[in-house]
mmCIF file of C-alpha atoms in Angstrom:
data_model
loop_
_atom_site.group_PDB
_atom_site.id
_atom_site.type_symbol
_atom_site.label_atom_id
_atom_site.label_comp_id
_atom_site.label_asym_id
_atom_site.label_seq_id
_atom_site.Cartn_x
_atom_site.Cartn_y
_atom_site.Cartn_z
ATOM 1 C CA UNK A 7 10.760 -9.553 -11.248
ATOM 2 C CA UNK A 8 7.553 -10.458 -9.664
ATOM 3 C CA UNK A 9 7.228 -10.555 -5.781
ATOM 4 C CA UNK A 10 4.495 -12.202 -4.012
ATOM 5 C CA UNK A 11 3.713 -10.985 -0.025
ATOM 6 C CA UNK A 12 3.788 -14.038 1.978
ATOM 7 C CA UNK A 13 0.493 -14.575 4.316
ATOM 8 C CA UNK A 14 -1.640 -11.601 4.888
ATOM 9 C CA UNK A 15 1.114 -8.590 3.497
ATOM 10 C CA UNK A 16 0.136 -6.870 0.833
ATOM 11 C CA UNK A 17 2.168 -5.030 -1.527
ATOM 12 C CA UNK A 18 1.062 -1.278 -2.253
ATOM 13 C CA UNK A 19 2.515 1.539 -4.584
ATOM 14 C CA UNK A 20 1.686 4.950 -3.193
ATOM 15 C CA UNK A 21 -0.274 6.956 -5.787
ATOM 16 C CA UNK A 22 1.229 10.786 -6.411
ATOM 17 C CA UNK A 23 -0.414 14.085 -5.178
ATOM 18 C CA UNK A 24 -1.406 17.164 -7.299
ATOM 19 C CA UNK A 25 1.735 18.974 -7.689
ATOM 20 C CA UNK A 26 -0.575 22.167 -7.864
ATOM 21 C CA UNK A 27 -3.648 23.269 -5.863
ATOM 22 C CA UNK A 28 -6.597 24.045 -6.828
ATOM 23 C CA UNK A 29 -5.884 27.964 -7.428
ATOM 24 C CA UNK A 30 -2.783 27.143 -9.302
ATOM 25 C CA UNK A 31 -0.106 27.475 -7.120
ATOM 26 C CA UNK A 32 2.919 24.969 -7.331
ATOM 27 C CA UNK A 33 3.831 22.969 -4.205
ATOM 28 C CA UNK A 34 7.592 21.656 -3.807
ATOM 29 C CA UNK A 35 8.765 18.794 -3.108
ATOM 30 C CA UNK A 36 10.196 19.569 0.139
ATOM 31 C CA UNK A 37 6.923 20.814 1.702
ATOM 32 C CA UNK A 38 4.976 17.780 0.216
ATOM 33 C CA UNK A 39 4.037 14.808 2.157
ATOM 34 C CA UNK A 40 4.226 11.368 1.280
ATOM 35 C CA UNK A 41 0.555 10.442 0.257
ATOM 36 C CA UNK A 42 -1.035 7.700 2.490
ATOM 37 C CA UNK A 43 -3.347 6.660 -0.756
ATOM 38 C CA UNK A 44 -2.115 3.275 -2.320
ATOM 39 C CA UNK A 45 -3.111 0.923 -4.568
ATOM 40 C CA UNK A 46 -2.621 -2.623 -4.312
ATOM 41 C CA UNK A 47 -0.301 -4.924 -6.306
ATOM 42 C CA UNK A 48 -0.183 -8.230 -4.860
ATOM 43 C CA UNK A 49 -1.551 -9.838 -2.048
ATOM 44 C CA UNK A 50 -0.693 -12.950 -0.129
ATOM 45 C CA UNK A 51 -2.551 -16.333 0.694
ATOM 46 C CA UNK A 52 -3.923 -15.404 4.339
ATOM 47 C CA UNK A 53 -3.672 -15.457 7.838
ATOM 48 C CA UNK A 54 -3.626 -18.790 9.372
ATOM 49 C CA UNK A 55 -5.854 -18.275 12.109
ATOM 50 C CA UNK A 56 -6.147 -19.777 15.635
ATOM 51 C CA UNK A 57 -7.800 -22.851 14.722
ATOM 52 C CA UNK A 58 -4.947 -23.829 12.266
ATOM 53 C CA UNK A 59 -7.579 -22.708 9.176
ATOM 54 C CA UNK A 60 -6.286 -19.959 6.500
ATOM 55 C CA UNK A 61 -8.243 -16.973 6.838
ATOM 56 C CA UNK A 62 -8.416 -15.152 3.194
ATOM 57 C CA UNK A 63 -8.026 -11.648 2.630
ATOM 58 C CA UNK A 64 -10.542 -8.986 2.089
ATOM 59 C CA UNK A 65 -8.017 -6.485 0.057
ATOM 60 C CA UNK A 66 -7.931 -7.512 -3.377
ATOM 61 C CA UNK A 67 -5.046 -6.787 -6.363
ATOM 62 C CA UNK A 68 -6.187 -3.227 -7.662
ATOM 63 C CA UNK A 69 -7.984 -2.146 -4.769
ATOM 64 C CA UNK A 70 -6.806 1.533 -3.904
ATOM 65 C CA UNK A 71 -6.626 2.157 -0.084
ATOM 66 C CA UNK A 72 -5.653 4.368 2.209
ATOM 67 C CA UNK A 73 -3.450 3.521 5.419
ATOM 68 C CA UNK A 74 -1.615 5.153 7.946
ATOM 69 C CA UNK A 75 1.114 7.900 7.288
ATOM 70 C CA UNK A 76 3.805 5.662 9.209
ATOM 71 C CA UNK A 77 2.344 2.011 8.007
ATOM 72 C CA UNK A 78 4.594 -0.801 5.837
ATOM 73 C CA UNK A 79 8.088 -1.168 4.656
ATOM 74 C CA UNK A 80 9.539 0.444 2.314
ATOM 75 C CA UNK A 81 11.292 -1.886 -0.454
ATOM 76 C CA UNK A 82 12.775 -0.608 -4.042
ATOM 77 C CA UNK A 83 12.202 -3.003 -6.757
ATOM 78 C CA UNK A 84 13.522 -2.295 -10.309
ATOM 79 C CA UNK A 85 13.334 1.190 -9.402
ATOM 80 C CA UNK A 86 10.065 1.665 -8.695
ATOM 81 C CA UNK A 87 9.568 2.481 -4.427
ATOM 82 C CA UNK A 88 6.733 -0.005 -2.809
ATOM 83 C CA UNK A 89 5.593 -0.637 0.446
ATOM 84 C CA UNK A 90 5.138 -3.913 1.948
ATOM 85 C CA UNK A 91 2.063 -3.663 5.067
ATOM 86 C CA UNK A 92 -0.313 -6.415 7.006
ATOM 87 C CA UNK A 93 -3.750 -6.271 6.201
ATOM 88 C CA UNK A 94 -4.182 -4.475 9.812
ATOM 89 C CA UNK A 95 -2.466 -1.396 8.467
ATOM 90 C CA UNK A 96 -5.083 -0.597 5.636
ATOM 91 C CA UNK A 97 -7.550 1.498 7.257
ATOM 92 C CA UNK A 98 -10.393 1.636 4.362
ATOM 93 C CA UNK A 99 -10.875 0.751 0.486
ATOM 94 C CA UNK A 100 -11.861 3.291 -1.669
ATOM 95 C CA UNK A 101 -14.371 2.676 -3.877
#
């Protein structure tokens, strides 16, 4: 199933944390947080901005980003956990 964001959504699939640190030790699941490092699986068409023109995105399919810890939707699809999020919510690209 393929699902395309409508306007300027984008749809992100977080990207897992070390289970271990650095010195070896294990960290469970319950005292993990939900990572706010994504990357980027479809994008929509654009914003249509206030002159009736559609503004394009600058977040591209592939880009990983980061956004904020309470940011998007969640959505299952096939199994596999997603967010949906507005452009606004990204806060950077990493490059």
């Amino acid at each position: 199933m393929k699902l395309r964001p409508l306007q300027d959504r984008i749809l992100v699939q977080r990207v897992e944390e070390e289970t271990t640190t650095k010195g070896g030790i294990i960290i469970p699941d319950t005292a993990k947080e939900k990572p706010a490092e994504g990357k980027v699986n479809a994008v929509g068409n654009g914003k249509i901005g206030d002159d009736g023109k559609r503004v394009a995105l600058e977040i591209k399919v592939g880009d990983r980003i980061l956004f904020g810890k309470y940011s998007g939707t969640e959505v299952k699809i096939e199994g596999e956990e997603y967010l949906i999020m507005r452009e606004d919510d990204v806060l950077g690209v990493i490059e």
